[in-house]
Amino acid sequence: MVFGVCLPCPKCGGQLSYSSTSRSYRCEGQISEYTKCTYRDANPKRKKFVIPKEMMEECSYLKKVKVNVLEKRVYNEAIADEEVVGPSDQFKYLGSRIMKTNEEKGDVEGKSIGVGSGMSQQLIKNGTIVDQECEYADVSHVHSRNGVLYTVVLGSVDTQTNRNSYYKLQLLKHDEKPNYYLFRSWGRVGTMIGGNKTENFRNEQNAVEAFEQ
């Protein structure tokens, strides 16, 4: 409503959205199935924002709103030169641990934690790192079968949107009991975005199948 609606990308027809990191409008579309569109423009062509009649009937104030189209958006150069300050390491640590519970480690189907920092504490057992964000890390180790360790970290880097995401999967086995825990964690590196989930299994085969899905 303030600047007007951006017209579709002239390169691929995708939708343009504002990026605060590049201070320009970037296309969210795809040139092909495997190629992301790289079009960007600080002042893309626009059209007037059309307020639906239904909304104007429900809110009389909208009838008085004047919708304009700005020919050029002016950016504050002073703000562009300011350094972006990220959260402190201590705050990131608290963010990743704040949802930890003290309840009895009993028979539960699963537990999800919606807070993550992209930075986790590490615990090494049998020469393998066990993610300490898992509530069973102190009493379990990474499961192995036929010389294969059931742990994997997947990454996705998008240089256009400056995003570096990860997805971690570990199958843990209790140090003494015949219990298995499938731990998942995900997030975006350098941010507070992310979370984790733990599923319990009493059977090795079921746990392995869940890991391999």
PDB file of C-alpha atoms in Angstrom:
ATOM      1  CA  MET A   1       0.000   0.000   0.000  1.00  0.00           C
ATOM      2  CA  VAL A   2       2.865   2.404   0.764  1.00  0.00           C
ATOM      3  CA  PHE A   3       5.052   1.893  -2.290  1.00  0.00           C
ATOM      4  CA  GLY A   4       2.678   0.122  -4.654  1.00  0.00           C
ATOM      5  CA  VAL A   5       2.573  -3.489  -5.813  1.00  0.00           C
ATOM      6  CA  CYS A   6       5.648  -4.791  -7.627  1.00  0.00           C
ATOM      7  CA  LEU A   7       4.993  -6.097 -11.108  1.00  0.00           C
ATOM      8  CA  PRO A   8       6.076  -9.683 -11.862  1.00  0.00           C
ATOM      9  CA  CYS A   9       9.747 -10.351 -12.542  1.00  0.00           C
ATOM     10  CA  PRO A  10      10.548  -9.363 -16.159  1.00  0.00           C
ATOM     11  CA  LYS A  11      12.996 -12.256 -16.369  1.00  0.00           C
ATOM     12  CA  CYS A  12      10.895 -15.225 -15.228  1.00  0.00           C
ATOM     13  CA  GLY A  13       7.520 -13.844 -14.159  1.00  0.00           C
ATOM     14  CA  GLY A  14       8.103 -14.650 -10.490  1.00  0.00           C
ATOM     15  CA  GLN A  15       7.144 -12.580  -7.463  1.00  0.00           C
ATOM     16  CA  LEU A  16       9.457  -9.819  -6.220  1.00  0.00           C
ATOM     17  CA  SER A  17      10.003  -9.361  -2.489  1.00  0.00           C
ATOM     18  CA  TYR A  18      12.129  -6.902  -0.539  1.00  0.00           C
ATOM     19  CA  SER A  19      15.460  -8.079   0.895  1.00  0.00           C
ATOM     20  CA  SER A  20      16.871  -6.051   3.784  1.00  0.00           C
ATOM     21  CA  THR A  21      20.334  -7.586   3.330  1.00  0.00           C
ATOM     22  CA  SER A  22      20.766  -6.350  -0.246  1.00  0.00           C
ATOM     23  CA  ARG A  23      18.368  -3.392   0.129  1.00  0.00           C
ATOM     24  CA  SER A  24      16.676  -4.296  -3.112  1.00  0.00           C
ATOM     25  CA  TYR A  25      13.800  -6.371  -4.432  1.00  0.00           C
ATOM     26  CA  ARG A  26      14.695  -9.949  -5.353  1.00  0.00           C
ATOM     27  CA  CYS A  27      12.809 -12.453  -7.426  1.00  0.00           C
ATOM     28  CA  GLU A  28      11.540 -15.550  -5.611  1.00  0.00           C
ATOM     29  CA  GLY A  29      10.947 -17.489  -8.813  1.00  0.00           C
ATOM     30  CA  GLN A  30      12.821 -20.184 -10.716  1.00  0.00           C
ATOM     31  CA  ILE A  31      14.275 -19.923 -14.214  1.00  0.00           C
ATOM     32  CA  SER A  32      14.188 -23.709 -14.464  1.00  0.00           C
ATOM     33  CA  GLU A  33      13.575 -26.689 -12.209  1.00  0.00           C
ATOM     34  CA  TYR A  34      17.124 -26.467 -10.862  1.00  0.00           C
ATOM     35  CA  THR A  35      18.012 -22.782 -11.326  1.00  0.00           C
ATOM     36  CA  LYS A  36      16.855 -19.947  -9.085  1.00  0.00           C
ATOM     37  CA  CYS A  37      16.166 -16.581 -10.690  1.00  0.00           C
ATOM     38  CA  THR A  38      18.806 -13.972  -9.775  1.00  0.00           C
ATOM     39  CA  TYR A  39      16.922 -10.851 -10.880  1.00  0.00           C
ATOM     40  CA  ARG A  40      17.025  -7.903  -8.496  1.00  0.00           C
ATOM     41  CA  ASP A  41      16.060  -4.224  -8.711  1.00  0.00           C
ATOM     42  CA  ALA A  42      16.185  -1.421  -6.148  1.00  0.00           C
ATOM     43  CA  ASN A  43      13.227   0.302  -7.821  1.00  0.00           C
ATOM     44  CA  PRO A  44      11.100  -2.192  -9.746  1.00  0.00           C
ATOM     45  CA  LYS A  45       8.068  -1.138 -11.751  1.00  0.00           C
ATOM     46  CA  ARG A  46       4.866  -1.006  -9.716  1.00  0.00           C
ATOM     47  CA  LYS A  47       1.124  -0.690  -9.965  1.00  0.00           C
ATOM     48  CA  LYS A  48      -1.440   0.687  -7.543  1.00  0.00           C
ATOM     49  CA  PHE A  49      -2.562  -1.472  -4.662  1.00  0.00           C
ATOM     50  CA  VAL A  50      -6.242  -2.322  -5.108  1.00  0.00           C
ATOM     51  CA  ILE A  51      -8.261  -2.519  -1.907  1.00  0.00           C
ATOM     52  CA  PRO A  52     -10.963  -5.219  -2.223  1.00  0.00           C
ATOM     53  CA  LYS A  53     -14.536  -3.901  -2.089  1.00  0.00           C
ATOM     54  CA  GLU A  54     -15.374  -6.399   0.642  1.00  0.00           C
ATOM     55  CA  MET A  55     -12.722  -4.895   2.906  1.00  0.00           C
ATOM     56  CA  MET A  56     -13.914  -1.339   2.248  1.00  0.00           C
ATOM     57  CA  GLU A  57     -17.462  -2.362   3.142  1.00  0.00           C
ATOM     58  CA  GLU A  58     -16.280  -3.852   6.423  1.00  0.00           C
ATOM     59  CA  CYS A  59     -13.987  -0.927   7.259  1.00  0.00           C
ATOM     60  CA  SER A  60     -15.199   2.513   6.205  1.00  0.00           C
ATOM     61  CA  TYR A  61     -11.773   3.997   6.912  1.00  0.00           C
ATOM     62  CA  LEU A  62     -10.339   2.201   3.894  1.00  0.00           C
ATOM     63  CA  LYS A  63     -12.618   4.235   1.615  1.00  0.00           C
ATOM     64  CA  LYS A  64     -10.656   7.353   2.578  1.00  0.00           C
ATOM     65  CA  VAL A  65      -7.230   5.823   2.044  1.00  0.00           C
ATOM     66  CA  LYS A  66      -5.365   7.268  -0.928  1.00  0.00           C
ATOM     67  CA  VAL A  67      -3.244   4.698  -2.706  1.00  0.00           C
ATOM     68  CA  ASN A  68      -0.292   6.012  -4.666  1.00  0.00           C
ATOM     69  CA  VAL A  69       2.535   4.575  -6.712  1.00  0.00           C
ATOM     70  CA  LEU A  70       6.004   5.870  -5.892  1.00  0.00           C
ATOM     71  CA  GLU A  71       8.169   6.286  -8.950  1.00  0.00           C
ATOM     72  CA  LYS A  72      11.361   5.862  -6.957  1.00  0.00           C
ATOM     73  CA  ARG A  73      12.074   4.544  -3.484  1.00  0.00           C
ATOM     74  CA  VAL A  74      14.775   6.525  -1.663  1.00  0.00           C
ATOM     75  CA  TYR A  75      17.071   4.546   0.630  1.00  0.00           C
ATOM     76  CA  ASN A  76      18.852   5.896   3.692  1.00  0.00           C
ATOM     77  CA  GLU A  77      22.561   5.593   2.912  1.00  0.00           C
ATOM     78  CA  ALA A  78      23.523   6.162   6.556  1.00  0.00           C
ATOM     79  CA  ILE A  79      21.616   3.049   7.601  1.00  0.00           C
ATOM     80  CA  ALA A  80      23.220   1.066   4.793  1.00  0.00           C
ATOM     81  CA  ASP A  81      26.679   1.736   6.243  1.00  0.00           C
ATOM     82  CA  GLU A  82      25.755   0.553   9.754  1.00  0.00           C
ATOM     83  CA  GLU A  83      27.126  -2.799  10.875  1.00  0.00           C
ATOM     84  CA  VAL A  84      24.580  -5.475  11.685  1.00  0.00           C
ATOM     85  CA  VAL A  85      25.031  -6.662  15.263  1.00  0.00           C
ATOM     86  CA  GLY A  86      24.140 -10.289  15.942  1.00  0.00           C
ATOM     87  CA  PRO A  87      23.170 -11.908  19.260  1.00  0.00           C
ATOM     88  CA  SER A  88      25.931 -12.638  21.731  1.00  0.00           C
ATOM     89  CA  ASP A  89      27.303 -16.161  22.145  1.00  0.00           C
ATOM     90  CA  GLN A  90      25.816 -16.328  25.644  1.00  0.00           C
ATOM     91  CA  PHE A  91      22.381 -15.378  24.349  1.00  0.00           C
ATOM     92  CA  LYS A  92      22.630 -18.000  21.587  1.00  0.00           C
ATOM     93  CA  TYR A  93      23.507 -20.638  24.188  1.00  0.00           C
ATOM     94  CA  LEU A  94      20.532 -19.678  26.350  1.00  0.00           C
ATOM     95  CA  GLY A  95      18.306 -19.736  23.290  1.00  0.00           C
ATOM     96  CA  SER A  96      19.237 -23.316  22.514  1.00  0.00           C
ATOM     97  CA  ARG A  97      18.813 -24.563  26.074  1.00  0.00           C
ATOM     98  CA  ILE A  98      15.845 -22.559  27.321  1.00  0.00           C
ATOM     99  CA  MET A  99      13.282 -25.243  26.512  1.00  0.00           C
ATOM    100  CA  LYS A 100      15.143 -28.068  28.243  1.00  0.00           C
ATOM    101  CA  THR A 101      12.920 -29.916  30.715  1.00  0.00           C
ATOM    102  CA  ASN A 102      13.666 -31.615  33.992  1.00  0.00           C
ATOM    103  CA  GLU A 103      10.943 -34.223  33.794  1.00  0.00           C
ATOM    104  CA  GLU A 104      11.561 -37.943  34.230  1.00  0.00           C
ATOM    105  CA  LYS A 105      13.027 -39.542  31.101  1.00  0.00           C
ATOM    106  CA  GLY A 106      10.241 -42.050  30.696  1.00  0.00           C
ATOM    107  CA  ASP A 107       8.190 -43.564  27.904  1.00  0.00           C
ATOM    108  CA  VAL A 108       7.189 -40.717  25.601  1.00  0.00           C
ATOM    109  CA  GLU A 109       6.244 -40.777  21.946  1.00  0.00           C
ATOM    110  CA  GLY A 110       8.150 -37.647  21.073  1.00  0.00           C
ATOM    111  CA  LYS A 111       9.086 -34.205  22.228  1.00  0.00           C
ATOM    112  CA  SER A 112       9.472 -31.091  20.124  1.00  0.00           C
ATOM    113  CA  ILE A 113      11.415 -27.998  21.093  1.00  0.00           C
ATOM    114  CA  GLY A 114      10.726 -24.898  19.053  1.00  0.00           C
ATOM    115  CA  VAL A 115      13.812 -22.923  20.009  1.00  0.00           C
ATOM    116  CA  GLY A 116      17.225 -23.288  18.438  1.00  0.00           C
ATOM    117  CA  SER A 117      20.340 -21.242  17.976  1.00  0.00           C
ATOM    118  CA  GLY A 118      22.325 -23.039  15.305  1.00  0.00           C
ATOM    119  CA  MET A 119      25.008 -23.473  17.979  1.00  0.00           C
ATOM    120  CA  SER A 120      24.866 -26.558  20.183  1.00  0.00           C
ATOM    121  CA  GLN A 121      27.040 -28.017  22.904  1.00  0.00           C
ATOM    122  CA  GLN A 122      28.926 -31.170  21.927  1.00  0.00           C
ATOM    123  CA  LEU A 123      29.577 -34.386  23.824  1.00  0.00           C
ATOM    124  CA  ILE A 124      31.982 -37.043  22.495  1.00  0.00           C
ATOM    125  CA  LYS A 125      31.236 -40.718  23.193  1.00  0.00           C
ATOM    126  CA  ASN A 126      33.055 -43.642  21.591  1.00  0.00           C
ATOM    127  CA  GLY A 127      34.849 -41.152  19.372  1.00  0.00           C
ATOM    128  CA  THR A 128      31.590 -39.748  17.973  1.00  0.00           C
ATOM    129  CA  ILE A 129      29.897 -36.438  18.752  1.00  0.00           C
ATOM    130  CA  VAL A 130      26.507 -36.689  20.458  1.00  0.00           C
ATOM    131  CA  ASP A 131      24.429 -33.534  20.167  1.00  0.00           C
ATOM    132  CA  GLN A 132      23.786 -32.345  23.712  1.00  0.00           C
ATOM    133  CA  GLU A 133      20.579 -30.626  22.706  1.00  0.00           C
ATOM    134  CA  CYS A 134      19.061 -34.104  22.891  1.00  0.00           C
ATOM    135  CA  GLU A 135      17.702 -34.697  26.391  1.00  0.00           C
ATOM    136  CA  TYR A 136      19.163 -38.229  26.410  1.00  0.00           C
ATOM    137  CA  ALA A 137      22.695 -37.240  25.345  1.00  0.00           C
ATOM    138  CA  ASP A 138      24.222 -37.948  28.771  1.00  0.00           C
ATOM    139  CA  VAL A 139      22.953 -41.540  28.865  1.00  0.00           C
ATOM    140  CA  SER A 140      23.260 -42.587  25.215  1.00  0.00           C
ATOM    141  CA  HIS A 141      25.652 -42.809  22.265  1.00  0.00           C
ATOM    142  CA  VAL A 142      25.401 -42.790  18.466  1.00  0.00           C
ATOM    143  CA  HIS A 143      24.132 -46.176  17.320  1.00  0.00           C
ATOM    144  CA  SER A 144      26.237 -48.191  14.880  1.00  0.00           C
ATOM    145  CA  ARG A 145      25.514 -51.380  12.931  1.00  0.00           C
ATOM    146  CA  ASN A 146      27.888 -53.250  10.640  1.00  0.00           C
ATOM    147  CA  GLY A 147      30.404 -50.445  11.026  1.00  0.00           C
ATOM    148  CA  VAL A 148      27.913 -47.758   9.969  1.00  0.00           C
ATOM    149  CA  LEU A 149      27.279 -44.809  12.312  1.00  0.00           C
ATOM    150  CA  TYR A 150      23.719 -43.507  12.202  1.00  0.00           C
ATOM    151  CA  THR A 151      24.408 -39.775  12.175  1.00  0.00           C
ATOM    152  CA  VAL A 152      24.146 -37.274   9.337  1.00  0.00           C
ATOM    153  CA  VAL A 153      24.122 -33.499   8.835  1.00  0.00           C
ATOM    154  CA  LEU A 154      22.530 -31.990   5.725  1.00  0.00           C
ATOM    155  CA  GLY A 155      23.141 -28.424   4.625  1.00  0.00           C
ATOM    156  CA  SER A 156      21.516 -25.988   2.233  1.00  0.00           C
ATOM    157  CA  VAL A 157      23.240 -22.744   1.217  1.00  0.00           C
ATOM    158  CA  ASP A 158      21.478 -20.020  -0.775  1.00  0.00           C
ATOM    159  CA  THR A 159      23.891 -17.193  -1.614  1.00  0.00           C
ATOM    160  CA  GLN A 160      21.130 -15.136  -3.207  1.00  0.00           C
ATOM    161  CA  THR A 161      19.099 -14.845   0.005  1.00  0.00           C
ATOM    162  CA  ASN A 162      22.107 -15.205   2.332  1.00  0.00           C
ATOM    163  CA  ARG A 163      20.665 -18.306   4.036  1.00  0.00           C
ATOM    164  CA  ASN A 164      22.654 -21.215   5.416  1.00  0.00           C
ATOM    165  CA  SER A 165      20.341 -23.898   6.789  1.00  0.00           C
ATOM    166  CA  TYR A 166      21.088 -27.296   8.311  1.00  0.00           C
ATOM    167  CA  TYR A 167      19.216 -30.492   9.216  1.00  0.00           C
ATOM    168  CA  LYS A 168      20.820 -32.952  11.639  1.00  0.00           C
ATOM    169  CA  LEU A 169      19.738 -36.539  12.272  1.00  0.00           C
ATOM    170  CA  GLN A 170      21.150 -38.900  14.923  1.00  0.00           C
ATOM    171  CA  LEU A 171      20.047 -42.341  16.050  1.00  0.00           C
ATOM    172  CA  LEU A 172      21.127 -42.779  19.663  1.00  0.00           C
ATOM    173  CA  LYS A 173      21.187 -45.952  21.770  1.00  0.00           C
ATOM    174  CA  HIS A 174      20.949 -45.943  25.547  1.00  0.00           C
ATOM    175  CA  ASP A 175      24.251 -46.812  27.230  1.00  0.00           C
ATOM    176  CA  GLU A 176      22.644 -49.550  29.359  1.00  0.00           C
ATOM    177  CA  LYS A 177      19.012 -50.067  28.361  1.00  0.00           C
ATOM    178  CA  PRO A 178      17.644 -51.432  25.040  1.00  0.00           C
ATOM    179  CA  ASN A 179      16.173 -48.031  24.177  1.00  0.00           C
ATOM    180  CA  TYR A 180      16.724 -46.001  21.007  1.00  0.00           C
ATOM    181  CA  TYR A 181      16.226 -42.287  20.408  1.00  0.00           C
ATOM    182  CA  LEU A 182      15.885 -40.633  17.011  1.00  0.00           C
ATOM    183  CA  PHE A 183      17.027 -37.036  17.433  1.00  0.00           C
ATOM    184  CA  ARG A 184      16.379 -34.382  14.793  1.00  0.00           C
ATOM    185  CA  SER A 185      17.451 -30.750  14.834  1.00  0.00           C
ATOM    186  CA  TRP A 186      17.173 -28.029  12.244  1.00  0.00           C
ATOM    187  CA  GLY A 187      17.826 -24.334  11.927  1.00  0.00           C
ATOM    188  CA  ARG A 188      19.587 -21.507  10.186  1.00  0.00           C
ATOM    189  CA  VAL A 189      23.247 -20.904  11.000  1.00  0.00           C
ATOM    190  CA  GLY A 190      23.940 -17.665  12.876  1.00  0.00           C
ATOM    191  CA  THR A 191      20.299 -17.073  13.865  1.00  0.00           C
ATOM    192  CA  MET A 192      17.845 -18.097  16.589  1.00  0.00           C
ATOM    193  CA  ILE A 193      15.656 -19.872  14.034  1.00  0.00           C
ATOM    194  CA  GLY A 194      15.370 -23.633  14.512  1.00  0.00           C
ATOM    195  CA  GLY A 195      14.199 -26.434  16.759  1.00  0.00           C
ATOM    196  CA  ASN A 196      14.554 -30.108  17.542  1.00  0.00           C
ATOM    197  CA  LYS A 197      12.558 -33.262  18.192  1.00  0.00           C
ATOM    198  CA  THR A 198      13.261 -36.618  19.861  1.00  0.00           C
ATOM    199  CA  GLU A 199      11.376 -39.875  19.204  1.00  0.00           C
ATOM    200  CA  ASN A 200      11.678 -42.965  21.420  1.00  0.00           C
ATOM    201  CA  PHE A 201      11.880 -46.566  20.183  1.00  0.00           C
ATOM    202  CA  ARG A 202      12.063 -49.904  21.991  1.00  0.00           C
ATOM    203  CA  ASN A 203      13.035 -51.823  18.868  1.00  0.00           C
ATOM    204  CA  GLU A 204      16.274 -51.394  16.896  1.00  0.00           C
ATOM    205  CA  GLN A 205      14.755 -52.212  13.525  1.00  0.00           C
ATOM    206  CA  ASN A 206      11.939 -49.686  13.921  1.00  0.00           C
ATOM    207  CA  ALA A 207      14.428 -47.023  14.955  1.00  0.00           C
ATOM    208  CA  VAL A 208      16.693 -47.723  11.976  1.00  0.00           C
ATOM    209  CA  GLU A 209      13.756 -47.658   9.555  1.00  0.00           C
ATOM    210  CA  ALA A 210      12.634 -44.294  10.941  1.00  0.00           C
ATOM    211  CA  PHE A 211      16.170 -42.947  10.489  1.00  0.00           C
ATOM    212  CA  GLU A 212      16.364 -44.139   6.881  1.00  0.00           C
ATOM    213  CA  GLN A 213      12.983 -42.746   5.827  1.00  0.00           C
TER     214      GLN A 213
END
